[in-house]
Coordinates of C-alpha atoms in Angstrom, one line a residue:
M1 CA 0.0 0.0 0.0
V2 CA 1.2 3.5 -0.9
P3 CA -0.2 6.6 0.9
D4 CA -2.0 9.1 -1.4
E5 CA -0.1 12.4 -0.9
D6 CA -3.0 14.3 -2.4
L7 CA -5.7 12.7 -0.3
A8 CA -6.0 15.7 2.2
E9 CA -6.3 18.2 -0.6
E10 CA -8.9 16.0 -2.4
L11 CA -11.0 15.6 0.8
E12 CA -10.8 19.4 1.4
A13 CA -12.0 20.1 -2.1
Q14 CA -14.9 17.6 -1.8
E15 CA -15.9 19.2 1.4
Q16 CA -15.8 22.7 0.0
Q17 CA -17.8 21.6 -3.1
Q18 CA -20.5 20.0 -0.8
L19 CA -20.7 23.2 1.3
A20 CA -21.0 25.3 -1.8
T21 CA -23.8 23.1 -3.1
V22 CA -25.7 23.3 0.2
V23 CA -25.3 27.1 0.4
S24 CA -26.5 27.6 -3.1
N25 CA -29.7 25.6 -2.4
M26 CA -30.5 27.6 0.8
S27 CA -33.1 30.3 0.8
P28 CA -32.3 33.8 2.3
E29 CA -34.4 32.8 5.3
E30 CA -32.4 29.7 5.9
K31 CA -29.1 31.6 5.6
E32 CA -30.4 34.1 8.1
R33 CA -31.4 31.4 10.5
V34 CA -27.9 29.7 10.3
A35 CA -26.3 33.1 11.0
V36 CA -28.5 33.6 14.0
Q37 CA -27.7 30.1 15.3
A38 CA -23.9 30.7 14.8
E39 CA -24.1 33.9 16.8
A40 CA -26.1 32.1 19.5
L41 CA -23.4 29.4 19.6
Q42 CA -20.7 32.0 19.9
R43 CA -22.4 33.7 22.8
E44 CA -22.9 30.3 24.5
Q45 CA -19.3 29.5 24.2
D46 CA -18.2 32.8 25.6
A47 CA -20.7 32.8 28.4
Q48 CA -19.7 31.8 32.0
V49 CA -21.3 28.5 32.9
D50 CA -23.0 28.2 36.3
P51 CA -22.5 24.7 37.6
S52 CA -23.8 25.5 41.1
C53 CA -27.0 23.7 40.5
L54 CA -25.2 20.3 40.4
P55 CA -24.4 18.3 43.5
S56 CA -20.7 18.2 44.2
L57 CA -17.9 17.6 46.7
S58 CA -16.1 20.5 48.4
V59 CA -12.5 21.0 49.3
S60 CA -13.5 20.8 53.0
D61 CA -14.3 17.1 52.4
I62 CA -10.7 16.3 51.7
D63 CA -8.7 14.8 54.6
P64 CA -5.9 17.2 55.3
T65 CA -3.7 14.4 56.7
I66 CA -1.9 11.9 54.5
T67 CA -2.4 8.2 55.2
P68 CA 1.1 6.6 55.3
V69 CA 1.6 3.3 53.7
R70 CA 2.5 0.8 56.4
H71 CA 5.9 -0.6 55.8
E72 CA 9.2 -1.8 57.3
M73 CA 12.7 -1.2 56.0
S74 CA 15.0 -4.2 56.3
S75 CA 18.5 -5.3 55.4
F76 CA 19.8 -8.6 54.1
T77 CA 22.2 -10.4 56.4
S78 CA 24.2 -12.8 54.2
G79 CA 26.2 -13.1 51.0
K80 CA 26.2 -10.6 48.1
A81 CA 22.9 -9.0 49.3
A82 CA 24.5 -8.0 52.5
E83 CA 27.8 -6.9 50.9
S84 CA 26.0 -4.6 48.5
K85 CA 23.9 -3.2 51.4
I86 CA 20.6 -3.6 49.5
R87 CA 17.6 -2.2 51.3
L88 CA 14.3 -4.1 51.3
R89 CA 10.9 -2.3 51.8
K90 CA 8.3 -4.8 53.1
Q91 CA 4.7 -3.7 52.9
P92 CA 1.9 -5.8 54.5
F93 CA -1.2 -5.5 52.4
D94 CA -4.2 -7.8 51.8
S95 CA -3.1 -9.4 48.5
N96 CA -5.2 -12.7 48.5
G97 CA -2.1 -14.8 48.6
V98 CA -0.2 -13.1 45.8
V99 CA 3.3 -11.8 46.4
Y100 CA 4.4 -8.6 44.4
A101 CA 8.1 -7.8 44.1
R102 CA 10.2 -5.2 42.4
L103 CA 14.0 -4.9 42.1
R104 CA 15.7 -1.6 41.0
L105 CA 19.2 -1.5 39.6
D106 CA 21.0 1.8 39.3
A107 CA 22.0 2.9 35.8
R108 CA 23.9 6.1 36.4
H109 CA 27.3 4.5 35.8
V110 CA 26.4 3.1 32.3
S111 CA 28.8 4.2 29.6
A112 CA 27.5 7.1 27.4
H113 CA 27.6 5.2 24.1
L114 CA 25.3 2.5 25.6
R115 CA 22.7 4.8 27.0
P116 CA 20.6 5.0 23.8
Y117 CA 20.1 1.2 24.2
L118 CA 18.6 1.4 27.6
P119 CA 14.9 1.5 26.4
L120 CA 15.6 -1.3 23.9
L121 CA 17.2 -3.5 26.7
C122 CA 14.0 -3.0 28.8
K123 CA 11.9 -4.1 25.8
V124 CA 13.8 -7.2 24.9
L125 CA 14.6 -8.6 28.3
G126 CA 12.0 -11.3 28.9
S127 CA 11.3 -11.7 25.1
V128 CA 14.6 -13.1 23.8
G129 CA 14.8 -16.2 26.0
A130 CA 17.2 -16.8 28.9
A131 CA 19.6 -19.6 29.9
E132 CA 18.6 -22.8 28.2
Q133 CA 15.1 -21.6 27.2
D134 CA 14.3 -19.9 23.9
F135 CA 11.7 -17.1 23.9
R136 CA 8.8 -19.5 23.3
E137 CA 9.7 -21.8 26.2
Q138 CA 10.4 -18.8 28.4
S139 CA 7.0 -17.3 27.6
R140 CA 5.3 -20.6 28.4
Q141 CA 7.1 -20.8 31.7
I142 CA 6.2 -17.3 32.7
E143 CA 2.6 -17.8 31.8
Q144 CA 2.4 -21.0 33.9
T145 CA 4.3 -19.7 36.9
C146 CA 3.4 -16.0 37.5
G147 CA 1.3 -13.1 36.3
D148 CA 4.2 -11.4 34.5
I149 CA 7.8 -10.4 34.5
S150 CA 8.4 -6.9 33.2
V151 CA 11.2 -4.5 32.9
S152 CA 10.9 -0.7 32.7
L153 CA 13.2 2.4 32.6
S154 CA 13.1 4.5 35.8
R155 CA 14.1 8.1 35.6
F156 CA 13.5 11.1 37.8
P157 CA 15.3 14.1 39.3
S158 CA 17.6 13.8 42.3
R159 CA 16.1 14.8 45.6
F160 CA 19.3 16.5 46.6
A161 CA 19.9 18.7 43.6
D162 CA 18.2 20.7 40.9
S163 CA 17.0 19.5 37.6
S164 CA 20.5 19.2 36.2
Q165 CA 20.9 15.9 38.1
V166 CA 19.0 12.8 37.2
H167 CA 18.5 9.3 38.7
D168 CA 18.5 6.5 36.1
G169 CA 17.7 2.9 36.7
I170 CA 15.7 -0.1 35.5
V171 CA 13.0 -1.8 37.5
F172 CA 12.2 -5.6 37.3
R173 CA 8.6 -6.4 38.4
T174 CA 7.0 -9.8 39.0
Y175 CA 4.1 -11.2 41.0
A176 CA 2.9 -14.7 41.7
L177 CA 1.0 -16.9 44.1
A178 CA 3.1 -17.6 47.2
R179 CA 3.5 -21.2 46.2
N180 CA 5.0 -20.1 42.9
F181 CA 7.1 -17.2 44.1
D182 CA 10.4 -19.0 44.2
K183 CA 9.8 -20.3 40.7
S184 CA 9.1 -16.8 39.5
L185 CA 12.3 -15.5 41.0
S186 CA 14.2 -18.4 39.3
L187 CA 12.9 -17.2 36.0
L188 CA 13.8 -13.6 36.9
K189 CA 17.3 -14.7 37.9
D190 CA 17.8 -16.3 34.4
I191 CA 16.6 -13.1 32.7
I192 CA 19.1 -11.0 34.7
C193 CA 22.0 -13.4 34.5
S194 CA 21.7 -15.2 31.2
P195 CA 19.5 -13.2 28.7
R196 CA 20.0 -14.6 25.1
L197 CA 21.1 -11.3 23.7
H198 CA 23.3 -13.1 21.2
D199 CA 20.2 -14.3 19.2
V200 CA 20.5 -11.8 16.4
Q201 CA 17.5 -13.1 14.4
R202 CA 15.2 -12.7 17.4
L203 CA 16.6 -9.3 18.1
R204 CA 16.0 -8.3 14.5
T205 CA 12.3 -9.3 14.8
L206 CA 11.9 -7.4 18.1
I207 CA 13.6 -4.3 16.8
G208 CA 11.4 -4.4 13.7
I209 CA 8.2 -4.8 15.8
T210 CA 9.3 -2.0 18.2
A211 CA 10.2 0.4 15.3
Q212 CA 6.9 -0.2 13.5
T213 CA 4.9 0.3 16.7
M214 CA 6.6 3.5 17.4
S215 CA 6.1 4.8 13.9
T216 CA 2.4 3.9 13.7
S217 CA 1.7 5.4 17.1
L218 CA 3.2 8.8 16.2
T219 CA -0.2 10.4 15.4
R220 CA -1.8 8.8 18.4
R221 CA 1.0 10.2 20.6
G222 CA 1.6 13.3 18.6
H223 CA 0.9 15.7 21.4
A224 CA 3.2 13.8 23.8
I225 CA 6.0 13.7 21.1
A226 CA 5.6 17.5 20.4
L227 CA 5.6 18.4 24.1
S228 CA 8.6 16.2 24.9
D229 CA 10.5 17.9 22.0
A230 CA 9.5 21.4 23.3
M231 CA 10.6 20.6 26.8
A232 CA 13.9 19.1 25.8
S233 CA 15.4 22.6 25.6
V234 CA 14.5 23.5 29.2
N235 CA 16.7 21.3 31.3
Y236 CA 18.8 18.2 31.3
F237 CA 16.2 15.9 32.8
N238 CA 13.7 16.7 30.1
E239 CA 16.4 16.4 27.4
M240 CA 17.2 12.9 28.7
S241 CA 13.5 12.0 28.8
N242 CA 13.1 13.1 25.2
E243 CA 16.1 11.1 24.2
S244 CA 14.7 7.9 25.6
S245 CA 11.0 8.2 24.9
G246 CA 10.6 11.0 22.3
L247 CA 11.3 11.5 18.7
P248 CA 15.1 10.8 19.0
Q249 CA 14.3 7.3 20.2
V250 CA 11.8 6.7 17.4
K251 CA 14.6 7.7 14.9
F252 CA 17.1 5.5 16.7
M253 CA 14.9 2.5 16.5
Q254 CA 14.0 3.2 12.8
N255 CA 17.6 3.4 11.9
L256 CA 18.4 0.1 13.6
A257 CA 15.4 -1.6 11.9
K258 CA 16.5 -0.2 8.5
A259 CA 20.0 -1.6 9.0
G260 CA 18.5 -5.1 9.0
E261 CA 20.7 -7.9 10.2
E262 CA 23.7 -5.6 10.4
G263 CA 21.7 -3.3 12.8
A264 CA 20.6 -6.3 14.8
A265 CA 24.1 -7.6 15.1
L266 CA 25.3 -4.2 16.3
A267 CA 22.4 -4.0 18.8
S268 CA 23.3 -7.5 20.1
E269 CA 26.9 -6.4 20.8
R270 CA 25.8 -3.2 22.5
L271 CA 23.1 -4.9 24.6
I272 CA 25.5 -7.6 25.8
E273 CA 28.0 -4.9 26.8
L274 CA 25.2 -2.9 28.5
A275 CA 23.9 -6.0 30.3
H276 CA 27.4 -6.6 31.6
E277 CA 27.6 -3.1 33.1
L278 CA 24.0 -2.8 34.3
L279 CA 22.7 -6.2 35.3
T280 CA 24.9 -6.7 38.4
L281 CA 25.0 -5.8 42.0
H282 CA 27.8 -3.4 43.3
A283 CA 29.7 -3.5 46.5
A284 CA 28.8 -0.6 48.8
T285 CA 31.2 1.9 50.3
Q286 CA 31.9 1.5 54.0
A287 CA 31.2 5.1 54.8
S288 CA 27.9 6.0 56.3
P289 CA 25.2 8.0 54.5
D290 CA 25.5 10.8 57.0
Q291 CA 29.3 11.0 56.5
L292 CA 29.0 11.2 52.8
I293 CA 26.0 13.5 52.5
G294 CA 27.3 15.9 55.1
S295 CA 30.8 15.9 53.7
A296 CA 32.1 19.0 51.8
S297 CA 34.4 16.8 49.7
L298 CA 33.9 16.4 45.9
V299 CA 33.2 13.4 43.7
D300 CA 34.1 14.1 40.1
G301 CA 33.8 17.8 40.9
V302 CA 30.3 17.5 42.5
P303 CA 29.8 18.1 46.2
V304 CA 28.9 14.8 47.9
R305 CA 26.3 16.5 50.0
E306 CA 24.3 16.8 46.8
L307 CA 24.4 13.1 46.3
D308 CA 21.5 10.8 47.2
F309 CA 23.6 8.1 48.9
E310 CA 20.6 6.1 50.1
Y311 CA 19.1 6.0 46.6
A312 CA 22.5 5.0 45.1
R313 CA 21.9 1.6 46.6
Q314 CA 20.0 -1.1 44.7
Q315 CA 16.5 -1.5 46.1
V316 CA 13.9 -4.1 46.6
L317 CA 10.2 -3.8 47.3
V318 CA 7.8 -6.6 48.3
T319 CA 4.1 -6.4 49.0
A320 CA 2.1 -9.3 50.3
D321 CA -0.1 -10.6 53.1
E322 CA 1.8 -10.1 56.4
R323 CA 2.3 -13.8 57.0
L324 CA 4.0 -14.1 53.6
L325 CA 6.5 -11.3 54.0
D326 CA 9.2 -13.2 55.9
P327 CA 9.3 -16.1 53.5
A328 CA 9.4 -13.6 50.6
H329 CA 12.3 -11.8 52.3
N330 CA 14.3 -15.1 52.4
S331 CA 13.4 -15.9 48.8
L332 CA 14.5 -12.5 47.6
E333 CA 17.8 -12.8 49.6
N334 CA 18.4 -16.1 47.8
L335 CA 17.8 -14.4 44.4
L336 CA 20.2 -11.6 45.1
N337 CA 22.9 -13.9 46.3
E338 CA 22.8 -15.6 42.9
L339 CA 23.2 -12.4 40.9
P340 CA 26.7 -11.2 39.8
L341 CA 28.5 -8.8 42.1
S342 CA 31.1 -6.3 41.1
R343 CA 33.7 -6.0 43.9
E344 CA 34.7 -2.6 42.6
S345 CA 32.4 -0.2 44.4
V346 CA 30.8 2.5 42.2
Y347 CA 29.4 4.3 45.3
P348 CA 29.3 7.1 46.4
L349 CA 27.8 7.7 43.0
R350 CA 26.8 11.1 41.7
S351 CA 23.7 11.5 39.6
N352 CA 24.1 12.0 35.9
V353 CA 25.1 15.7 35.6
A354 CA 24.3 17.8 32.6
E355 CA 27.8 17.7 31.1
G356 CA 27.7 19.8 28.0
F357 CA 24.0 20.7 28.4
V358 CA 23.2 24.3 28.4
A359 CA 19.6 25.4 28.7
A360 CA 18.4 27.5 25.8
N361 CA 18.3 31.2 26.7
S362 CA 16.2 32.1 23.7
S363 CA 13.1 30.6 22.1
Q364 CA 13.5 27.3 20.2
N365 CA 10.8 26.9 17.6
R366 CA 10.6 23.6 15.6
Y367 CA 8.2 22.4 13.0
L368 CA 8.3 18.6 12.5
A369 CA 6.6 17.6 9.3
M370 CA 5.1 14.2 8.5
S371 CA 2.0 12.8 6.9
T372 CA -0.8 13.8 9.2
N373 CA -3.7 14.5 6.8
G374 CA -3.9 18.2 7.7
I375 CA -3.9 17.9 11.5
Y376 CA -1.4 19.3 14.0
F377 CA -0.1 18.7 17.4
C378 CA 1.1 21.9 19.0
A379 CA 3.2 22.2 22.1
Q380 CA 4.9 25.0 24.1
S381 CA 7.0 25.0 27.2
Q382 CA 8.9 27.3 29.5
A383 CA 11.3 26.9 32.4
T384 CA 9.9 27.1 36.0
F385 CA 11.7 25.8 39.0
P386 CA 12.8 22.4 40.5
M387 CA 10.3 20.0 42.0
H388 CA 11.4 20.6 45.6
D389 CA 10.6 24.4 45.3
P390 CA 7.9 25.5 47.7
R391 CA 5.9 27.0 44.8
T392 CA 5.5 23.7 43.0
P393 CA 2.1 22.8 44.6
V394 CA 0.7 26.1 43.4
L395 CA 2.2 25.5 39.9
H396 CA 0.3 22.2 39.7
V397 CA -2.9 24.0 40.6
L398 CA -2.3 26.6 38.0
A399 CA -1.7 24.0 35.3
N400 CA -5.0 22.2 36.2
I401 CA -6.9 25.5 36.1
L402 CA -5.4 26.4 32.7
S403 CA -6.3 23.0 31.3
S404 CA -9.9 22.8 32.3
C405 CA -10.9 26.5 32.3
Y406 CA -8.9 28.1 29.6
L407 CA -7.3 25.7 27.1
H408 CA -10.4 23.5 26.9
R409 CA -12.6 26.5 26.0
E410 CA -10.1 28.3 23.7
V411 CA -8.4 25.3 21.9
R412 CA -11.0 22.5 22.0
E413 CA -14.4 24.3 22.0
K414 CA -13.5 27.3 19.9
G415 CA -10.6 25.9 17.9
G416 CA -12.0 22.5 17.2
A417 CA -9.0 20.4 18.5
Y418 CA -9.8 17.0 20.1
G419 CA -8.2 18.2 23.3
A420 CA -5.7 20.5 25.0
S421 CA -3.9 20.4 28.4
C422 CA -1.3 22.0 30.6
V423 CA 1.2 19.9 32.6
V424 CA 4.1 20.4 35.0
R425 CA 7.2 18.2 34.3
N426 CA 10.3 18.8 36.5
G427 CA 11.3 22.3 36.0
A428 CA 9.0 23.0 33.1
L429 CA 5.4 24.1 32.3
G430 CA 4.1 22.8 29.1
M431 CA 0.9 23.2 27.0
S432 CA -0.2 21.0 24.2
S433 CA -3.1 20.4 21.8
F434 CA -4.3 17.1 20.3
Y435 CA -5.6 16.5 16.8
D436 CA -5.7 20.2 16.1
P437 CA -6.8 21.9 12.9
N438 CA -5.0 25.1 13.8
T439 CA -1.5 26.3 14.5
D440 CA -1.4 30.1 14.9
A441 CA -4.7 30.3 16.8
T442 CA -3.6 27.6 19.2
L443 CA -0.2 29.3 19.8
A444 CA -2.0 32.5 20.5
A445 CA -4.1 30.7 23.1
F446 CA -1.0 29.3 24.7
D447 CA 0.5 32.8 24.8
G448 CA -2.7 34.2 26.4
A449 CA -3.2 31.5 29.0
L450 CA -0.9 32.8 31.7
Q451 CA -2.0 36.4 31.2
W452 CA -5.6 35.2 31.7
A453 CA -4.7 33.5 35.0
A454 CA -2.5 36.4 36.1
A455 CA -5.6 38.7 35.6
G456 CA -7.5 36.5 38.0
Q457 CA -10.2 35.7 35.4
F458 CA -11.0 32.3 37.1
E459 CA -13.5 31.8 39.8
D460 CA -13.2 30.4 43.3
R461 CA -15.1 27.3 42.1
D462 CA -12.5 26.8 39.4
L463 CA -9.8 26.7 42.1
D464 CA -11.8 24.2 44.1
E465 CA -12.5 22.0 41.1
A466 CA -8.7 22.0 40.3
K467 CA -7.9 20.8 43.9
L468 CA -10.6 18.2 43.8
S469 CA -9.3 16.9 40.5
M470 CA -5.8 16.6 41.8
F471 CA -6.8 14.9 45.0
A472 CA -8.9 12.4 43.0
D473 CA -5.6 11.2 41.6
I474 CA -3.6 11.6 44.8
D475 CA -6.1 9.7 46.9
A476 CA -7.1 7.2 44.3
P477 CA -7.5 3.6 45.7
E478 CA -4.3 1.6 45.3
T479 CA -4.0 -2.0 44.3
P480 CA -1.5 -4.4 45.9
S481 CA 0.7 -4.1 42.8
S482 CA 0.9 -0.3 43.0
V483 CA 0.7 0.6 46.7
G484 CA 3.7 2.5 48.0
T485 CA 5.6 2.4 44.6
G486 CA 5.7 6.2 44.3
E487 CA 7.3 6.6 47.7
W488 CA 9.7 3.7 47.0
I489 CA 10.8 4.5 43.5
R490 CA 11.3 8.3 44.1
G491 CA 12.4 8.1 47.7
L492 CA 9.7 10.4 48.9
S493 CA 9.2 10.7 52.6
V494 CA 5.9 10.9 54.4
E495 CA 6.9 14.4 55.6
S496 CA 7.5 15.7 52.0
R497 CA 4.3 14.3 50.8
Q498 CA 2.4 15.8 53.7
E499 CA 4.0 19.2 53.0
F500 CA 2.9 19.0 49.4
R501 CA -0.6 18.0 50.4
S502 CA -0.9 20.9 52.9
K503 CA 0.3 23.5 50.4
L504 CA -2.2 22.3 47.8
L505 CA -5.0 22.7 50.3
Q506 CA -3.8 26.1 51.4
C507 CA -3.3 27.4 47.9
G508 CA -5.5 30.5 47.2
R509 CA -6.6 32.5 44.2
D510 CA -4.0 35.2 44.9
D511 CA -1.2 32.6 45.1
V512 CA -2.2 31.3 41.7
A513 CA -2.5 34.7 40.1
E514 CA 0.8 35.9 41.5
L515 CA 2.6 32.8 40.3
A516 CA 1.0 33.2 36.8
Q517 CA 2.2 36.9 36.8
H518 CA 5.7 35.8 37.7
L519 CA 5.7 33.3 34.8
V520 CA 4.4 36.0 32.4
E521 CA 7.2 38.3 33.5
S522 CA 9.9 35.5 33.1
R523 CA 8.6 34.9 29.6
D524 CA 9.0 38.5 28.7
Q525 CA 12.4 38.9 30.3
D526 CA 14.3 35.9 28.9
G527 CA 12.1 35.0 26.0
A528 CA 12.9 31.3 26.5
V529 CA 9.6 29.9 25.3
H530 CA 10.0 26.7 23.3
T531 CA 7.5 25.7 20.7
S532 CA 7.2 22.4 18.7
I533 CA 4.6 21.5 16.1
L534 CA 4.2 18.1 14.7
G535 CA 2.1 18.6 11.6
S536 CA 1.3 18.1 7.9
D537 CA 4.2 17.8 5.5
L538 CA 2.1 19.7 3.0
N539 CA 2.5 22.9 5.1
E540 CA 5.9 24.3 4.3
E541 CA 5.0 27.8 5.5
F542 CA 7.0 27.3 8.7
A543 CA 10.1 26.6 6.7
Q544 CA 10.1 30.3 5.7
R545 CA 9.3 31.8 9.1
E546 CA 12.0 33.6 10.9
G547 CA 13.1 31.9 14.1
W548 CA 11.7 28.5 13.1
S549 CA 13.6 25.4 12.1
F550 CA 11.8 23.0 9.7
E551 CA 12.4 19.3 9.7
N552 CA 10.8 16.9 7.3
L553 CA 10.5 13.6 9.0
G554 CA 9.5 11.8 5.9
S555 CA 7.2 8.8 5.5
H556 CA 9.9 6.6 6.9
L557 CA 11.3 9.0 9.5
D558 CA 14.7 9.2 8.0
G559 CA 15.5 11.9 10.6
D560 CA 18.2 13.8 8.8
Q561 CA 16.2 15.9 6.4
S562 CA 16.7 19.4 7.8
V563 CA 15.8 22.4 5.7

C-alpha cells in the first residue's frame, strides 16, 4: 500500500464543493437562520457556565492528613545481598495470597555510548529467552508460573539537587501466588544473569516490531511527542527523557530496523555490553550515608552533600499478606545472592550531571513535518523551578486550572481540537493540543493562558475544582501491585508528601494569580519559550518563518532531512 499524498487536498476540495452546493440551495431565510444560530453558539461558548445547580464535593471534604503506607525497611544479612547493602521495603497488604516484588538496579554508571540502548534492553529482556530456554519456552514458563515479568526504565530528578541531576535505573517487576514465588524468582534470575542477547534473528524481529509500533503510534501520541520535544530545551532531565521516549528514540529504532541484520548484530553487541555493566550488584562503600551527604568533599567535581547516597543503593520492594513477608524476604535474599556482584564499588555515585548541556536562553521553535492529513499537534514550554521548590504545589494547581478552564474552551471548544492540556514536568510548564486543525490560533491561546490566569479571570469554584481533580488522583485507591511504589521509586518521605498536600489545600486565588504573573514576566524577560509543532508535511510555510527550524521527518522517519 502506498499513501496518497493528495488525499488531504482532495478531501478538502470535496468538502468545499459539498458546502457550496448546500449554500447555493439555501433560501435567504435559511441563511439568516444559520447566521443567528452561529451567533447564539458563539455567545454560549463565551458565556460563563453556572454549575452551582449540580451536587458536588467541596475542598472541606478532603482529609488534610496523609495516610502513610505501612511498611518496614529491612536489610539482608548474608552473601552478596549484605555486601551490597541492599535495602528491602516490606509492605503488609491484603493481596489474597499473591506476592508482588520489584527490584531496581542503578544505571547512572552506564557508559555514554550505551545509554541509547537502555529502552531497547528493557523491551527485549523477557522476550529473547534466557539460559537454556528460547523465547517460546520462556513465555510458556512465565505464563504457567506467574502473572508477568516486566522491565521498565526509571528516571526522575535527584532529591538533593536541581533538575541538572538525574537518577537513572531499571525496574524488574513480577508477581505470583506464594507457592510459585520461588519459581518466579528463578525465571527472573535467568533473565538478569543469562539473557539470550546473542540471538541476532530474534533481536531483529523485536527491533522491527518496536520500530513499527513507534512509527504507527506517532499520530496517536503526537501531542506527547511534540511536548517532549518542546521541553527538551528547558533542562537536562527533560532532554534525557526526550532522548529515551521522544522523537530521537523513534529515529534511533527506525535506523536500527532499516539496517536489517547488520543493525541487529550491532544491537546485540551493545546490549551484551550494556547487560554486563548494568545487570549486576555493586559492592557498597563502607562510609555511612551521614558522613557522605554531610561531607564537603567532591566526587568528580560534584559536592557529595548533593548526592543521594541512600538511593544510590539497589533497592527491593515486596508487598504481600503479612504472613508471607518473611518467606518472601528469604526468597529475595536467595535471588540476590545468585546475581553477579562487582567487587569494585561505584558508590558514592553522583547523579548523571548535565555535562555539556546548556539550557536554551532564547526561544527554540521547531516544525516537525510528517504525513498527518492536515492535522497538527502543537506544544509550548517554558522553564519554571525544581520540583522541591515550595511553589511547586501552586504550579500544579495553576496547570490544572489552565487545562480545564482556559485551554479546553479556547483550543477545544472554539478551535476544534480534540483536546488540550497544561502539565508540569520537572522544572518546566508545558501546554499541548491534540488533533488540532489550527496552529497560529492555538499558539496565540498558549500565549494568552498565563495572562488570563494572572488577571484572576478564574472563579473560586475553578480553584476548588482543580484541587478536587488533583486529590482524586492523589487519593485514588491503590492496588497491591501499586501501593507504595511512588514513595519507594522516588524516595519520597511521608513528611515531604504531607507538606505538598498541605500546600495544595492552602493554595488560594491570589497565590495562583501571583505565580502566573511571575511566569508571564519571566517569559517577557528571557524569551525562553520553546515551541514544537508536529504537523502536515504539506504545510511548508513554517520553513520560511523567521526563528523557526523546519524538519521533514518523511514517511519513513529518516530523521536527517533538515531544511
